[in-house]
Amino acid sequence: MCLSIPSKVVSIDEDNVATVETLGVSRRVSLDLIAEPVAVGEYVLIHVGYAMEKIDTKFALESIEIYRQIAKDMQSGEISADEGDAGLSAMQAAANEPNAKEKA
């Protein structure tokens, strides 16, 4: 299973490369695969160094909170790794639903 955690764009340079923050970790990613313009402060989903999709801020923040809660519950032993994986899979499936960004 691949999981893409929303990343906030904190800067964009002249080569269409953004610095993004993902759960407190900064990295540089290419924006070349996204057709629509991306601005500082917006959220993207990234994979292997490329931003793949721009997503709605509300949806991004809700997804980050769900991810943090699942990670916390797994760490504390409240849920098993299998249950955590199931929760993350459900979150990913919801993100892939048509119009998911508008529903969030």
PDB file of N, CA and C in Angstrom:
ATOM      1  N   MET A   1       0.845  -1.175   0.000  1.00  0.00           N
ATOM      2  CA  MET A   1       0.000   0.000   0.000  1.00  0.00           C
ATOM      3  C   MET A   1       0.889   1.236   0.000  1.00  0.00           C
ATOM      4  N   CYS A   2       0.567   2.173  -0.822  1.00  0.00           N
ATOM      5  CA  CYS A   2       1.251   3.461  -0.834  1.00  0.00           C
ATOM      6  C   CYS A   2       0.367   4.469  -0.123  1.00  0.00           C
ATOM      7  N   LEU A   3       0.971   5.275   0.697  1.00  0.00           N
ATOM      8  CA  LEU A   3       0.232   6.304   1.411  1.00  0.00           C
ATOM      9  C   LEU A   3       0.909   7.634   1.144  1.00  0.00           C
ATOM     10  N   SER A   4       0.154   8.576   0.698  1.00  0.00           N
ATOM     11  CA  SER A   4       0.685   9.911   0.455  1.00  0.00           C
ATOM     12  C   SER A   4       0.067  10.860   1.466  1.00  0.00           C
ATOM     13  N   ILE A   5       0.905  11.434   2.294  1.00  0.00           N
ATOM     14  CA  ILE A   5       0.447  12.364   3.316  1.00  0.00           C
ATOM     15  C   ILE A   5       0.481  13.769   2.728  1.00  0.00           C
ATOM     16  N   PRO A   6      -0.580  14.545   2.921  1.00  0.00           N
ATOM     17  CA  PRO A   6      -0.591  15.907   2.376  1.00  0.00           C
ATOM     18  C   PRO A   6       0.622  16.714   2.844  1.00  0.00           C
ATOM     19  N   SER A   7       1.180  17.467   1.920  1.00  0.00           N
ATOM     20  CA  SER A   7       2.350  18.296   2.190  1.00  0.00           C
ATOM     21  C   SER A   7       2.031  19.741   1.832  1.00  0.00           C
ATOM     22  N   LYS A   8       2.413  20.657   2.720  1.00  0.00           N
ATOM     23  CA  LYS A   8       2.136  22.080   2.510  1.00  0.00           C
ATOM     24  C   LYS A   8       3.291  22.732   1.753  1.00  0.00           C
ATOM     25  N   VAL A   9       2.955  23.465   0.712  1.00  0.00           N
ATOM     26  CA  VAL A   9       3.957  24.177  -0.083  1.00  0.00           C
ATOM     27  C   VAL A   9       4.397  25.418   0.697  1.00  0.00           C
ATOM     28  N   VAL A  10       5.708  25.510   0.985  1.00  0.00           N
ATOM     29  CA  VAL A  10       6.213  26.661   1.737  1.00  0.00           C
ATOM     30  C   VAL A  10       6.994  27.634   0.860  1.00  0.00           C
ATOM     31  N   SER A  11       7.481  27.159  -0.286  1.00  0.00           N
ATOM     32  CA  SER A  11       8.126  28.060  -1.243  1.00  0.00           C
ATOM     33  C   SER A  11       8.175  27.375  -2.605  1.00  0.00           C
ATOM     34  N   ILE A  12       8.295  28.210  -3.639  1.00  0.00           N
ATOM     35  CA  ILE A  12       8.420  27.701  -5.009  1.00  0.00           C
ATOM     36  C   ILE A  12       9.521  28.504  -5.685  1.00  0.00           C
ATOM     37  N   ASP A  13      10.487  27.800  -6.288  1.00  0.00           N
ATOM     38  CA  ASP A  13      11.562  28.529  -6.963  1.00  0.00           C
ATOM     39  C   ASP A  13      11.273  28.677  -8.456  1.00  0.00           C
ATOM     40  N   GLU A  14      12.173  29.350  -9.150  1.00  0.00           N
ATOM     41  CA  GLU A  14      11.963  29.656 -10.570  1.00  0.00           C
ATOM     42  C   GLU A  14      12.020  28.416 -11.465  1.00  0.00           C
ATOM     43  N   ASP A  15      12.504  27.292 -10.956  1.00  0.00           N
ATOM     44  CA  ASP A  15      12.573  26.051 -11.733  1.00  0.00           C
ATOM     45  C   ASP A  15      11.361  25.150 -11.503  1.00  0.00           C
ATOM     46  N   ASN A  16      10.310  25.709 -10.890  1.00  0.00           N
ATOM     47  CA  ASN A  16       9.080  24.967 -10.598  1.00  0.00           C
ATOM     48  C   ASN A  16       9.321  23.832  -9.601  1.00  0.00           C
ATOM     49  N   VAL A  17      10.241  24.072  -8.684  1.00  0.00           N
ATOM     50  CA  VAL A  17      10.523  23.133  -7.605  1.00  0.00           C
ATOM     51  C   VAL A  17      10.059  23.783  -6.308  1.00  0.00           C
ATOM     52  N   ALA A  18       9.275  23.018  -5.548  1.00  0.00           N
ATOM     53  CA  ALA A  18       8.719  23.548  -4.302  1.00  0.00           C
ATOM     54  C   ALA A  18       9.421  22.935  -3.103  1.00  0.00           C
ATOM     55  N   THR A  19       9.519  23.720  -2.052  1.00  0.00           N
ATOM     56  CA  THR A  19       9.870  23.179  -0.751  1.00  0.00           C
ATOM     57  C   THR A  19       8.545  22.942  -0.055  1.00  0.00           C
ATOM     58  N   VAL A  20       8.342  21.701   0.410  1.00  0.00           N
ATOM     59  CA  VAL A  20       7.097  21.345   1.083  1.00  0.00           C
ATOM     60  C   VAL A  20       7.410  20.852   2.480  1.00  0.00           C
ATOM     61  N   GLU A  21       6.413  20.937   3.358  1.00  0.00           N
ATOM     62  CA  GLU A  21       6.552  20.429   4.711  1.00  0.00           C
ATOM     63  C   GLU A  21       5.537  19.316   4.912  1.00  0.00           C
ATOM     64  N   THR A  22       6.040  18.165   5.358  1.00  0.00           N
ATOM     65  CA  THR A  22       5.204  17.006   5.632  1.00  0.00           C
ATOM     66  C   THR A  22       5.441  16.578   7.072  1.00  0.00           C
ATOM     67  N   LEU A  23       4.473  16.823   7.940  1.00  0.00           N
ATOM     68  CA  LEU A  23       4.586  16.444   9.351  1.00  0.00           C
ATOM     69  C   LEU A  23       5.896  16.921   9.969  1.00  0.00           C
ATOM     70  N   GLY A  24       6.265  18.153   9.678  1.00  0.00           N
ATOM     71  CA  GLY A  24       7.448  18.763  10.265  1.00  0.00           C
ATOM     72  C   GLY A  24       8.750  18.526   9.515  1.00  0.00           C
ATOM     73  N   VAL A  25       8.712  17.759   8.442  1.00  0.00           N
ATOM     74  CA  VAL A  25       9.911  17.469   7.654  1.00  0.00           C
ATOM     75  C   VAL A  25       9.823  18.218   6.329  1.00  0.00           C
ATOM     76  N   SER A  26      10.876  18.971   6.010  1.00  0.00           N
ATOM     77  CA  SER A  26      10.910  19.722   4.750  1.00  0.00           C
ATOM     78  C   SER A  26      11.655  18.932   3.685  1.00  0.00           C
ATOM     79  N   ARG A  27      11.164  19.052   2.451  1.00  0.00           N
ATOM     80  CA  ARG A  27      11.850  18.441   1.315  1.00  0.00           C
ATOM     81  C   ARG A  27      11.505  19.212   0.062  1.00  0.00           C
ATOM     82  N   ARG A  28      12.288  18.997  -0.985  1.00  0.00           N
ATOM     83  CA  ARG A  28      12.053  19.678  -2.261  1.00  0.00           C
ATOM     84  C   ARG A  28      11.421  18.690  -3.230  1.00  0.00           C
ATOM     85  N   VAL A  29      10.391  19.148  -3.945  1.00  0.00           N
ATOM     86  CA  VAL A  29       9.696  18.305  -4.920  1.00  0.00           C
ATOM     87  C   VAL A  29       9.414  19.103  -6.190  1.00  0.00           C
ATOM     88  N   SER A  30       9.368  18.398  -7.288  1.00  0.00           N
ATOM     89  CA  SER A  30       9.040  19.026  -8.566  1.00  0.00           C
ATOM     90  C   SER A  30       7.532  19.205  -8.685  1.00  0.00           C
ATOM     91  N   LEU A  31       7.129  20.338  -9.244  1.00  0.00           N
ATOM     92  CA  LEU A  31       5.715  20.603  -9.517  1.00  0.00           C
ATOM     93  C   LEU A  31       5.375  20.351 -10.985  1.00  0.00           C
ATOM     94  N   ASP A  32       6.301  19.811 -11.748  1.00  0.00           N
ATOM     95  CA  ASP A  32       6.131  19.661 -13.195  1.00  0.00           C
ATOM     96  C   ASP A  32       4.988  18.743 -13.615  1.00  0.00           C
ATOM     97  N   LEU A  33       4.544  17.836 -12.762  1.00  0.00           N
ATOM     98  CA  LEU A  33       3.481  16.904 -13.146  1.00  0.00           C
ATOM     99  C   LEU A  33       2.075  17.414 -12.842  1.00  0.00           C
ATOM    100  N   ILE A  34       1.975  18.589 -12.239  1.00  0.00           N
ATOM    101  CA  ILE A  34       0.660  19.154 -11.917  1.00  0.00           C
ATOM    102  C   ILE A  34       0.312  20.191 -12.974  1.00  0.00           C
ATOM    103  N   ALA A  35      -0.834  19.996 -13.619  1.00  0.00           N
ATOM    104  CA  ALA A  35      -1.241  20.894 -14.710  1.00  0.00           C
ATOM    105  C   ALA A  35      -1.684  22.264 -14.208  1.00  0.00           C
ATOM    106  N   GLU A  36      -2.376  22.291 -13.075  1.00  0.00           N
ATOM    107  CA  GLU A  36      -2.888  23.562 -12.574  1.00  0.00           C
ATOM    108  C   GLU A  36      -1.841  24.273 -11.722  1.00  0.00           C
ATOM    109  N   PRO A  37      -1.911  25.590 -11.630  1.00  0.00           N
ATOM    110  CA  PRO A  37      -0.946  26.343 -10.819  1.00  0.00           C
ATOM    111  C   PRO A  37      -1.045  25.977  -9.334  1.00  0.00           C
ATOM    112  N   VAL A  38       0.089  25.979  -8.668  1.00  0.00           N
ATOM    113  CA  VAL A  38       0.162  25.714  -7.236  1.00  0.00           C
ATOM    114  C   VAL A  38       0.779  26.939  -6.582  1.00  0.00           C
ATOM    115  N   ALA A  39       0.206  27.361  -5.462  1.00  0.00           N
ATOM    116  CA  ALA A  39       0.693  28.545  -4.752  1.00  0.00           C
ATOM    117  C   ALA A  39       1.222  28.159  -3.373  1.00  0.00           C
ATOM    118  N   VAL A  40       2.089  29.005  -2.846  1.00  0.00           N
ATOM    119  CA  VAL A  40       2.577  28.835  -1.477  1.00  0.00           C
ATOM    120  C   VAL A  40       1.368  28.801  -0.548  1.00  0.00           C
ATOM    121  N   GLY A  41       1.379  27.861   0.392  1.00  0.00           N
ATOM    122  CA  GLY A  41       0.286  27.705   1.345  1.00  0.00           C
ATOM    123  C   GLY A  41      -0.711  26.626   0.959  1.00  0.00           C
ATOM    124  N   GLU A  42      -0.659  26.177  -0.298  1.00  0.00           N
ATOM    125  CA  GLU A  42      -1.567  25.114  -0.728  1.00  0.00           C
ATOM    126  C   GLU A  42      -0.956  23.751  -0.402  1.00  0.00           C
ATOM    127  N   TYR A  43      -1.784  22.715  -0.502  1.00  0.00           N
ATOM    128  CA  TYR A  43      -1.354  21.355  -0.181  1.00  0.00           C
ATOM    129  C   TYR A  43      -1.294  20.501  -1.434  1.00  0.00           C
ATOM    130  N   VAL A  44      -0.301  19.605  -1.452  1.00  0.00           N
ATOM    131  CA  VAL A  44      -0.134  18.667  -2.557  1.00  0.00           C
ATOM    132  C   VAL A  44       0.115  17.272  -1.987  1.00  0.00           C
ATOM    133  N   LEU A  45      -0.155  16.270  -2.818  1.00  0.00           N
ATOM    134  CA  LEU A  45       0.232  14.896  -2.513  1.00  0.00           C
ATOM    135  C   LEU A  45       1.490  14.618  -3.316  1.00  0.00           C
ATOM    136  N   ILE A  46       2.495  14.025  -2.665  1.00  0.00           N
ATOM    137  CA  ILE A  46       3.772  13.796  -3.339  1.00  0.00           C
ATOM    138  C   ILE A  46       4.107  12.308  -3.388  1.00  0.00           C
ATOM    139  N   HIS A  47       4.919  11.958  -4.381  1.00  0.00           N
ATOM    140  CA  HIS A  47       5.410  10.591  -4.524  1.00  0.00           C
ATOM    141  C   HIS A  47       6.750  10.653  -5.248  1.00  0.00           C
ATOM    142  N   VAL A  48       7.746  10.043  -4.670  1.00  0.00           N
ATOM    143  CA  VAL A  48       9.117   9.964  -5.194  1.00  0.00           C
ATOM    144  C   VAL A  48       9.631  11.272  -5.792  1.00  0.00           C
ATOM    145  N   GLY A  49       9.473  12.341  -5.047  1.00  0.00           N
ATOM    146  CA  GLY A  49      10.057  13.614  -5.456  1.00  0.00           C
ATOM    147  C   GLY A  49       9.213  14.481  -6.367  1.00  0.00           C
ATOM    148  N   TYR A  50       7.988  14.062  -6.645  1.00  0.00           N
ATOM    149  CA  TYR A  50       7.091  14.843  -7.504  1.00  0.00           C
ATOM    150  C   TYR A  50       5.766  15.093  -6.801  1.00  0.00           C
ATOM    151  N   ALA A  51       5.263  16.304  -6.931  1.00  0.00           N
ATOM    152  CA  ALA A  51       3.896  16.584  -6.496  1.00  0.00           C
ATOM    153  C   ALA A  51       2.986  15.981  -7.559  1.00  0.00           C
ATOM    154  N   MET A  52       2.035  15.158  -7.131  1.00  0.00           N
ATOM    155  CA  MET A  52       1.169  14.448  -8.075  1.00  0.00           C
ATOM    156  C   MET A  52      -0.195  15.115  -8.231  1.00  0.00           C
ATOM    157  N   GLU A  53      -0.636  15.794  -7.166  1.00  0.00           N
ATOM    158  CA  GLU A  53      -1.980  16.375  -7.192  1.00  0.00           C
ATOM    159  C   GLU A  53      -2.081  17.485  -6.152  1.00  0.00           C
ATOM    160  N   LYS A  54      -2.772  18.553  -6.505  1.00  0.00           N
ATOM    161  CA  LYS A  54      -3.087  19.606  -5.541  1.00  0.00           C
ATOM    162  C   LYS A  54      -4.393  19.209  -4.862  1.00  0.00           C
ATOM    163  N   ILE A  55      -4.472  19.388  -3.535  1.00  0.00           N
ATOM    164  CA  ILE A  55      -5.686  19.017  -2.817  1.00  0.00           C
ATOM    165  C   ILE A  55      -6.206  20.176  -1.978  1.00  0.00           C
ATOM    166  N   ASP A  56      -7.472  20.097  -1.659  1.00  0.00           N
ATOM    167  CA  ASP A  56      -8.171  21.091  -0.859  1.00  0.00           C
ATOM    168  C   ASP A  56      -7.572  21.161   0.550  1.00  0.00           C
ATOM    169  N   THR A  57      -7.434  22.364   1.090  1.00  0.00           N
ATOM    170  CA  THR A  57      -6.835  22.553   2.416  1.00  0.00           C
ATOM    171  C   THR A  57      -7.609  21.822   3.500  1.00  0.00           C
ATOM    172  N   LYS A  58      -8.924  21.921   3.485  1.00  0.00           N
ATOM    173  CA  LYS A  58      -9.736  21.251   4.514  1.00  0.00           C
ATOM    174  C   LYS A  58      -9.504  19.745   4.474  1.00  0.00           C
ATOM    175  N   PHE A  59      -9.529  19.175   3.287  1.00  0.00           N
ATOM    176  CA  PHE A  59      -9.288  17.741   3.129  1.00  0.00           C
ATOM    177  C   PHE A  59      -7.883  17.380   3.609  1.00  0.00           C
ATOM    178  N   ALA A  60      -6.893  18.200   3.283  1.00  0.00           N
ATOM    179  CA  ALA A  60      -5.511  17.950   3.696  1.00  0.00           C
ATOM    180  C   ALA A  60      -5.384  17.930   5.214  1.00  0.00           C
ATOM    181  N   LEU A  61      -5.947  18.926   5.878  1.00  0.00           N
ATOM    182  CA  LEU A  61      -5.843  19.006   7.335  1.00  0.00           C
ATOM    183  C   LEU A  61      -6.576  17.862   8.019  1.00  0.00           C
ATOM    184  N   GLU A  62      -7.737  17.481   7.491  1.00  0.00           N
ATOM    185  CA  GLU A  62      -8.469  16.339   8.048  1.00  0.00           C
ATOM    186  C   GLU A  62      -7.664  15.056   7.877  1.00  0.00           C
ATOM    187  N   SER A  63      -7.049  14.874   6.729  1.00  0.00           N
ATOM    188  CA  SER A  63      -6.241  13.680   6.462  1.00  0.00           C
ATOM    189  C   SER A  63      -5.035  13.609   7.391  1.00  0.00           C
ATOM    190  N   ILE A  64      -4.374  14.735   7.598  1.00  0.00           N
ATOM    191  CA  ILE A  64      -3.216  14.781   8.495  1.00  0.00           C
ATOM    192  C   ILE A  64      -3.634  14.416   9.914  1.00  0.00           C
ATOM    193  N   GLU A  65      -4.761  14.926  10.371  1.00  0.00           N
ATOM    194  CA  GLU A  65      -5.241  14.624  11.724  1.00  0.00           C
ATOM    195  C   GLU A  65      -5.561  13.136  11.868  1.00  0.00           C
ATOM    196  N   ILE A  66      -6.205  12.551  10.871  1.00  0.00           N
ATOM    197  CA  ILE A  66      -6.511  11.113  10.909  1.00  0.00           C
ATOM    198  C   ILE A  66      -5.214  10.310  10.956  1.00  0.00           C
ATOM    199  N   TYR A  67      -4.253  10.665  10.131  1.00  0.00           N
ATOM    200  CA  TYR A  67      -2.968   9.971  10.118  1.00  0.00           C
ATOM    201  C   TYR A  67      -2.295  10.059  11.495  1.00  0.00           C
ATOM    202  N   ARG A  68      -2.276  11.235  12.080  1.00  0.00           N
ATOM    203  CA  ARG A  68      -1.645  11.407  13.404  1.00  0.00           C
ATOM    204  C   ARG A  68      -2.344  10.560  14.460  1.00  0.00           C
ATOM    205  N   GLN A  69      -3.680  10.504  14.417  1.00  0.00           N
ATOM    206  CA  GLN A  69      -4.431   9.730  15.403  1.00  0.00           C
ATOM    207  C   GLN A  69      -4.161   8.235  15.246  1.00  0.00           C
ATOM    208  N   ILE A  70      -4.142   7.748  14.017  1.00  0.00           N
ATOM    209  CA  ILE A  70      -3.851   6.330  13.791  1.00  0.00           C
ATOM    210  C   ILE A  70      -2.437   6.001  14.267  1.00  0.00           C
ATOM    211  N   ALA A  71      -1.468   6.846  13.946  1.00  0.00           N
ATOM    212  CA  ALA A  71      -0.089   6.616  14.380  1.00  0.00           C
ATOM    213  C   ALA A  71       0.006   6.615  15.906  1.00  0.00           C
ATOM    214  N   LYS A  72      -0.683   7.539  16.548  1.00  0.00           N
ATOM    215  CA  LYS A  72      -0.687   7.618  18.013  1.00  0.00           C
ATOM    216  C   LYS A  72      -1.304   6.354  18.612  1.00  0.00           C
ATOM    217  N   ASP A  73      -2.435   5.919  18.067  1.00  0.00           N
ATOM    218  CA  ASP A  73      -3.108   4.725  18.576  1.00  0.00           C
ATOM    219  C   ASP A  73      -2.264   3.469  18.368  1.00  0.00           C
ATOM    220  N   MET A  74      -1.565   3.384  17.244  1.00  0.00           N
ATOM    221  CA  MET A  74      -0.691   2.237  16.996  1.00  0.00           C
ATOM    222  C   MET A  74       0.483   2.242  17.972  1.00  0.00           C
ATOM    223  N   GLN A  75       1.039   3.420  18.227  1.00  0.00           N
ATOM    224  CA  GLN A  75       2.190   3.526  19.120  1.00  0.00           C
ATOM    225  C   GLN A  75       1.803   3.176  20.557  1.00  0.00           C
ATOM    226  N   SER A  76       0.608   3.576  20.971  1.00  0.00           N
ATOM    227  CA  SER A  76       0.168   3.313  22.341  1.00  0.00           C
ATOM    228  C   SER A  76      -0.353   1.895  22.521  1.00  0.00           C
ATOM    229  N   GLY A  77      -0.537   1.168  21.416  1.00  0.00           N
ATOM    230  CA  GLY A  77      -1.048  -0.192  21.501  1.00  0.00           C
ATOM    231  C   GLY A  77      -2.561  -0.278  21.508  1.00  0.00           C
ATOM    232  N   GLU A  78      -3.244   0.873  21.368  1.00  0.00           N
ATOM    233  CA  GLU A  78      -4.708   0.860  21.345  1.00  0.00           C
ATOM    234  C   GLU A  78      -5.249   0.122  20.136  1.00  0.00           C
ATOM    235  N   ILE A  79      -4.523   0.166  19.034  1.00  0.00           N
ATOM    236  CA  ILE A  79      -4.904  -0.606  17.854  1.00  0.00           C
ATOM    237  C   ILE A  79      -3.673  -1.334  17.336  1.00  0.00           C
ATOM    238  N   SER A  80      -3.910  -2.451  16.661  1.00  0.00           N
ATOM    239  CA  SER A  80      -2.801  -3.227  16.106  1.00  0.00           C
ATOM    240  C   SER A  80      -2.330  -2.602  14.800  1.00  0.00           C
ATOM    241  N   ALA A  81      -1.191  -3.079  14.340  1.00  0.00           N
ATOM    242  CA  ALA A  81      -0.680  -2.595  13.056  1.00  0.00           C
ATOM    243  C   ALA A  81      -1.665  -2.915  11.940  1.00  0.00           C
ATOM    244  N   ASP A  82      -2.300  -4.101  12.005  1.00  0.00           N
ATOM    245  CA  ASP A  82      -3.290  -4.463  10.979  1.00  0.00           C
ATOM    246  C   ASP A  82      -4.478  -3.510  11.001  1.00  0.00           C
ATOM    247  N   GLU A  83      -4.947  -3.165  12.197  1.00  0.00           N
ATOM    248  CA  GLU A  83      -6.066  -2.217  12.297  1.00  0.00           C
ATOM    249  C   GLU A  83      -5.644  -0.835  11.803  1.00  0.00           C
ATOM    250  N   GLY A  84      -4.420  -0.448  12.120  1.00  0.00           N
ATOM    251  CA  GLY A  84      -3.914   0.835  11.637  1.00  0.00           C
ATOM    252  C   GLY A  84      -3.808   0.853  10.131  1.00  0.00           C
ATOM    253  N   ASP A  85      -3.306  -0.247   9.561  1.00  0.00           N
ATOM    254  CA  ASP A  85      -3.229  -0.345   8.102  1.00  0.00           C
ATOM    255  C   ASP A  85      -4.606  -0.266   7.475  1.00  0.00           C
ATOM    256  N   ALA A  86      -5.599  -0.906   8.113  1.00  0.00           N
ATOM    257  CA  ALA A  86      -6.968  -0.864   7.589  1.00  0.00           C
ATOM    258  C   ALA A  86      -7.502   0.562   7.624  1.00  0.00           C
ATOM    259  N   GLY A  87      -7.208   1.286   8.687  1.00  0.00           N
ATOM    260  CA  GLY A  87      -7.648   2.683   8.787  1.00  0.00           C
ATOM    261  C   GLY A  87      -6.992   3.557   7.737  1.00  0.00           C
ATOM    262  N   LEU A  88      -5.707   3.348   7.520  1.00  0.00           N
ATOM    263  CA  LEU A  88      -5.001   4.119   6.499  1.00  0.00           C
ATOM    264  C   LEU A  88      -5.499   3.758   5.104  1.00  0.00           C
ATOM    265  N   SER A  89      -5.807   2.469   4.895  1.00  0.00           N
ATOM    266  CA  SER A  89      -6.355   2.056   3.595  1.00  0.00           C
ATOM    267  C   SER A  89      -7.704   2.709   3.345  1.00  0.00           C
ATOM    268  N   ALA A  90      -8.534   2.779   4.382  1.00  0.00           N
ATOM    269  CA  ALA A  90      -9.843   3.423   4.242  1.00  0.00           C
ATOM    270  C   ALA A  90      -9.677   4.903   3.928  1.00  0.00           C
ATOM    271  N   MET A  91      -8.703   5.551   4.574  1.00  0.00           N
ATOM    272  CA  MET A  91      -8.450   6.965   4.317  1.00  0.00           C
ATOM    273  C   MET A  91      -7.999   7.164   2.869  1.00  0.00           C
ATOM    274  N   GLN A  92      -7.132   6.279   2.384  1.00  0.00           N
ATOM    275  CA  GLN A  92      -6.654   6.381   1.010  1.00  0.00           C
ATOM    276  C   GLN A  92      -7.788   6.130   0.024  1.00  0.00           C
ATOM    277  N   ALA A  93      -8.650   5.153   0.313  1.00  0.00           N
ATOM    278  CA  ALA A  93      -9.782   4.862  -0.571  1.00  0.00           C
ATOM    279  C   ALA A  93     -10.724   6.054  -0.644  1.00  0.00           C
ATOM    280  N   ALA A  94     -10.956   6.693   0.498  1.00  0.00           N
ATOM    281  CA  ALA A  94     -11.832   7.872   0.513  1.00  0.00           C
ATOM    282  C   ALA A  94     -11.230   8.990  -0.323  1.00  0.00           C
ATOM    283  N   ALA A  95      -9.927   9.114  -0.280  1.00  0.00           N
ATOM    284  CA  ALA A  95      -9.262  10.164  -1.062  1.00  0.00           C
ATOM    285  C   ALA A  95      -9.382   9.905  -2.556  1.00  0.00           C
ATOM    286  N   ASN A  96      -9.504   8.648  -2.931  1.00  0.00           N
ATOM    287  CA  ASN A  96      -9.581   8.295  -4.345  1.00  0.00           C
ATOM    288  C   ASN A  96     -11.000   8.282  -4.894  1.00  0.00           C
ATOM    289  N   GLU A  97     -12.003   8.474  -4.027  1.00  0.00           N
ATOM    290  CA  GLU A  97     -13.391   8.538  -4.493  1.00  0.00           C
ATOM    291  C   GLU A  97     -13.567   9.736  -5.411  1.00  0.00           C
ATOM    292  N   PRO A  98     -14.395   9.592  -6.443  1.00  0.00           N
ATOM    293  CA  PRO A  98     -14.705  10.777  -7.258  1.00  0.00           C
ATOM    294  C   PRO A  98     -15.310  11.864  -6.373  1.00  0.00           C
ATOM    295  N   ASN A  99     -14.882  13.073  -6.567  1.00  0.00           N
ATOM    296  CA  ASN A  99     -15.380  14.231  -5.824  1.00  0.00           C
ATOM    297  C   ASN A  99     -15.027  14.196  -4.341  1.00  0.00           C
ATOM    298  N   ALA A 100     -14.053  13.390  -3.936  1.00  0.00           N
ATOM    299  CA  ALA A 100     -13.690  13.309  -2.518  1.00  0.00           C
ATOM    300  C   ALA A 100     -13.265  14.661  -1.979  1.00  0.00           C
ATOM    301  N   LYS A 101     -12.560  15.432  -2.796  1.00  0.00           N
ATOM    302  CA  LYS A 101     -12.072  16.727  -2.328  1.00  0.00           C
ATOM    303  C   LYS A 101     -13.218  17.694  -2.088  1.00  0.00           C
ATOM    304  N   GLU A 102     -14.271  17.581  -2.876  1.00  0.00           N
ATOM    305  CA  GLU A 102     -15.412  18.470  -2.681  1.00  0.00           C
ATOM    306  C   GLU A 102     -16.239  18.050  -1.473  1.00  0.00           C
ATOM    307  N   LYS A 103     -16.241  16.728  -1.151  1.00  0.00           N
ATOM    308  CA  LYS A 103     -17.015  16.222  -0.022  1.00  0.00           C
ATOM    309  C   LYS A 103     -16.368  16.590   1.301  1.00  0.00           C
ATOM    310  N   ALA A 104     -15.032  16.673   1.314  1.00  0.00           N
ATOM    311  CA  ALA A 104     -14.296  16.911   2.558  1.00  0.00           C
ATOM    312  C   ALA A 104     -14.532  18.306   3.067  1.00  0.00           C
TER     313      ALA A 104
END
